[in-house]
Amino acid sequence: MLPTLRRKLEALAERREELERLLADPAVAGDQDRFRAFSREFSQLEPVATALAEERRARDDLATADAMRADPELRALAEEEIAAAQARLDTIERTLMALLVPRDARDDGGFYLEIRAGTGGDEAAIFAGDLFRMYSRYAERQGWRVEVESANPGEHGGYREVVARVDGRGAYAQLKFESGTHRVQRVPETESQGRIHTSAATVAIIPVEEDGPPIEVNPADLKVDTFRSSGAGGQHVNKTDSAIRITHLPSGVVVESQSERSQHANRDKAMKRLKAMLAEARAEKQAAATAAERKLQVGSGDRSQRIRTYNYPQGRITDHRVDGLTLYDLPNVMEGALEPLVERLSREHEADALARLTEAA
């Protein structure tokens, strides 16, 4: 490991010790905001402290085994223990390197899932519905909560547009690489000739605004419209103009909410999503200098980028951002078995971040 990276690890260990002292300070304990922030940071640094402690034990074991080699009767045993200790050290070093990757503060939180039908007419809307079902099934497997905030159904099924909030620990971290254009190749249900068509839908993953400077919205910059709900939610949604559409005039961002009975509740939900979208735009602007270098383009805002193809005749799913990321397990993936894709994309992101970290050092 490079000396500069070793120093970064030592600085993190020192920061953890400092936080431990701060958390024991009565003045900090009496300030709930500071105590909560320090506790979260302390928890995030715990894996670094654990890995460094394991590294020290492995080095001690290596030194002990190396000393045993001087005894002819113990030399064979010493060589085995040296090999085992060295293997442990190699594994621990990889772990420590991964822990140096800058962490997105939004990773622990939830997100807004936006899916819109693209090219392909009715089939694109049906595919958008299939994608929503896929993500909902995955969320169910993770124990997350999914709540639809607005939906515009397609004529023959699926959705022209659907927006949902997904809440669960680490939800954003797992699905933040899903933003982009998803393409499907299959015989549409609406096609009588049996020809394979290509359709598309766009997916946007927008983190719920929790950390960072709060987004302030000037009421004068908002255009608020009410309308009659048309989505799921029971007969009551169609009786009053309770649905809300808010347009943020400076940015042109439009959000809707129609899942609640009351106009007030829908307005509150719409404002939360608007702030999340404006916060995401702010983060995109800050990351613009490096976005072009990132293969996975997290938060790049480029929803036109084709990231994945779902080929039904071959039962194949291919992610175009990572060489060799092709699975022949399409039926299970569409049922929510996204784990192989999520894990591979996370590893790819980590590898890219480590490469940049090493270059910077």
PDB file of N, CA and C in Angstrom, residues 4 27 32 58 61 63 70-71 91 96 134 185 205 210 233 236 238 296 298 306 312 318 322 327 335 337 356:
ATOM      1  N   THR A   4       1.039   7.274   1.179  1.00  0.00           N
ATOM      2  CA  THR A   4      -0.001   8.309   1.300  1.00  0.00           C
ATOM      3  C   THR A   4      -1.341   7.693   1.688  1.00  0.00           C
ATOM      4  N   ALA A  27     -21.371  17.811  27.091  1.00  0.00           N
ATOM      5  CA  ALA A  27     -21.847  18.925  26.271  1.00  0.00           C
ATOM      6  C   ALA A  27     -22.352  18.435  24.917  1.00  0.00           C
ATOM      7  N   GLN A  32     -28.486  17.096  20.670  1.00  0.00           N
ATOM      8  CA  GLN A  32     -28.931  15.922  19.915  1.00  0.00           C
ATOM      9  C   GLN A  32     -28.441  15.913  18.471  1.00  0.00           C
ATOM     10  N   ALA A  58      -2.543  -9.922  12.297  1.00  0.00           N
ATOM     11  CA  ALA A  58      -1.944 -10.712  11.221  1.00  0.00           C
ATOM     12  C   ALA A  58      -0.442 -10.448  11.119  1.00  0.00           C
ATOM     13  N   ASP A  61       1.228 -12.310  13.934  1.00  0.00           N
ATOM     14  CA  ASP A  61       1.299 -13.743  13.614  1.00  0.00           C
ATOM     15  C   ASP A  61       2.393 -14.020  12.597  1.00  0.00           C
ATOM     16  N   ALA A  63       5.163 -12.239  12.181  1.00  0.00           N
ATOM     17  CA  ALA A  63       6.466 -12.098  12.856  1.00  0.00           C
ATOM     18  C   ALA A  63       6.773 -13.333  13.710  1.00  0.00           C
ATOM     19  N   ALA A  70      13.770 -20.363  12.413  1.00  0.00           N
ATOM     20  CA  ALA A  70      15.142 -20.630  12.880  1.00  0.00           C
ATOM     21  C   ALA A  70      15.279 -22.027  13.464  1.00  0.00           C
ATOM     22  N   ASP A  71      14.138 -22.605  13.898  1.00  0.00           N
ATOM     23  CA  ASP A  71      14.153 -23.957  14.476  1.00  0.00           C
ATOM     24  C   ASP A  71      13.888 -24.962  13.362  1.00  0.00           C
ATOM     25  N   THR A  91      -5.731  -9.977   2.019  1.00  0.00           N
ATOM     26  CA  THR A  91      -7.183  -9.785   2.058  1.00  0.00           C
ATOM     27  C   THR A  91      -7.537  -8.516   2.835  1.00  0.00           C
ATOM     28  N   LEU A  96      -9.058  -2.659   3.391  1.00  0.00           N
ATOM     29  CA  LEU A  96      -8.695  -1.301   3.794  1.00  0.00           C
ATOM     30  C   LEU A  96      -8.723  -0.344   2.605  1.00  0.00           C
ATOM     31  N   MET A 134     -40.393  -5.130 -11.488  1.00  0.00           N
ATOM     32  CA  MET A 134     -39.085  -5.702 -11.178  1.00  0.00           C
ATOM     33  C   MET A 134     -38.468  -5.020  -9.961  1.00  0.00           C
ATOM     34  N   GLN A 185     -36.102  -5.932 -26.137  1.00  0.00           N
ATOM     35  CA  GLN A 185     -36.285  -6.549 -27.453  1.00  0.00           C
ATOM     36  C   GLN A 185     -37.150  -7.785 -27.260  1.00  0.00           C
ATOM     37  N   ILE A 205     -33.216   7.453 -10.614  1.00  0.00           N
ATOM     38  CA  ILE A 205     -33.114   7.173  -9.181  1.00  0.00           C
ATOM     39  C   ILE A 205     -32.640   8.462  -8.513  1.00  0.00           C
ATOM     40  N   GLU A 210     -31.902  14.382   2.560  1.00  0.00           N
ATOM     41  CA  GLU A 210     -31.810  14.274   4.018  1.00  0.00           C
ATOM     42  C   GLU A 210     -30.592  15.022   4.535  1.00  0.00           C
ATOM     43  N   GLY A 233     -55.905   3.893  -5.576  1.00  0.00           N
ATOM     44  CA  GLY A 233     -56.079   4.496  -4.265  1.00  0.00           C
ATOM     45  C   GLY A 233     -57.506   4.473  -3.786  1.00  0.00           C
ATOM     46  N   HIS A 236     -62.326   7.233  -3.590  1.00  0.00           N
ATOM     47  CA  HIS A 236     -62.288   8.595  -3.062  1.00  0.00           C
ATOM     48  C   HIS A 236     -61.384   9.524  -3.855  1.00  0.00           C
ATOM     49  N   ASN A 238     -61.102  10.043  -6.908  1.00  0.00           N
ATOM     50  CA  ASN A 238     -61.702  10.653  -8.086  1.00  0.00           C
ATOM     51  C   ASN A 238     -62.807  11.653  -7.760  1.00  0.00           C
ATOM     52  N   LEU A 296     -20.115   4.529 -14.754  1.00  0.00           N
ATOM     53  CA  LEU A 296     -21.479   4.282 -14.305  1.00  0.00           C
ATOM     54  C   LEU A 296     -22.310   5.542 -14.226  1.00  0.00           C
ATOM     55  N   VAL A 298     -23.108   7.898 -12.158  1.00  0.00           N
ATOM     56  CA  VAL A 298     -24.071   8.078 -11.075  1.00  0.00           C
ATOM     57  C   VAL A 298     -24.424   9.543 -10.948  1.00  0.00           C
ATOM     58  N   ARG A 306     -28.099   4.786 -22.951  1.00  0.00           N
ATOM     59  CA  ARG A 306     -28.606   3.415 -22.954  1.00  0.00           C
ATOM     60  C   ARG A 306     -27.706   2.568 -22.067  1.00  0.00           C
ATOM     61  N   TYR A 312     -35.667 -10.755 -24.736  1.00  0.00           N
ATOM     62  CA  TYR A 312     -36.545 -11.851 -24.321  1.00  0.00           C
ATOM     63  C   TYR A 312     -36.358 -13.134 -25.133  1.00  0.00           C
ATOM     64  N   THR A 318     -28.144  -7.591 -20.755  1.00  0.00           N
ATOM     65  CA  THR A 318     -26.774  -7.095 -20.926  1.00  0.00           C
ATOM     66  C   THR A 318     -26.683  -5.666 -20.426  1.00  0.00           C
ATOM     67  N   VAL A 322     -20.427  -2.199 -18.546  1.00  0.00           N
ATOM     68  CA  VAL A 322     -19.391  -3.063 -17.982  1.00  0.00           C
ATOM     69  C   VAL A 322     -19.126  -4.218 -18.939  1.00  0.00           C
ATOM     70  N   LEU A 327     -26.121 -11.630 -18.443  1.00  0.00           N
ATOM     71  CA  LEU A 327     -26.736 -12.730 -17.698  1.00  0.00           C
ATOM     72  C   LEU A 327     -27.787 -13.389 -18.576  1.00  0.00           C
ATOM     73  N   GLU A 335     -38.281 -10.862 -12.135  1.00  0.00           N
ATOM     74  CA  GLU A 335     -39.023 -11.145 -10.906  1.00  0.00           C
ATOM     75  C   GLU A 335     -38.354 -10.515  -9.682  1.00  0.00           C
ATOM     76  N   ALA A 337     -34.824 -10.541  -9.060  1.00  0.00           N
ATOM     77  CA  ALA A 337     -33.525 -11.106  -8.671  1.00  0.00           C
ATOM     78  C   ALA A 337     -32.401 -10.264  -9.278  1.00  0.00           C
ATOM     79  N   ARG A 356      -8.789   5.801  -9.214  1.00  0.00           N
ATOM     80  CA  ARG A 356      -8.601   7.256  -9.130  1.00  0.00           C
ATOM     81  C   ARG A 356      -7.885   7.656  -7.839  1.00  0.00           C
TER      82      ARG A 356
END
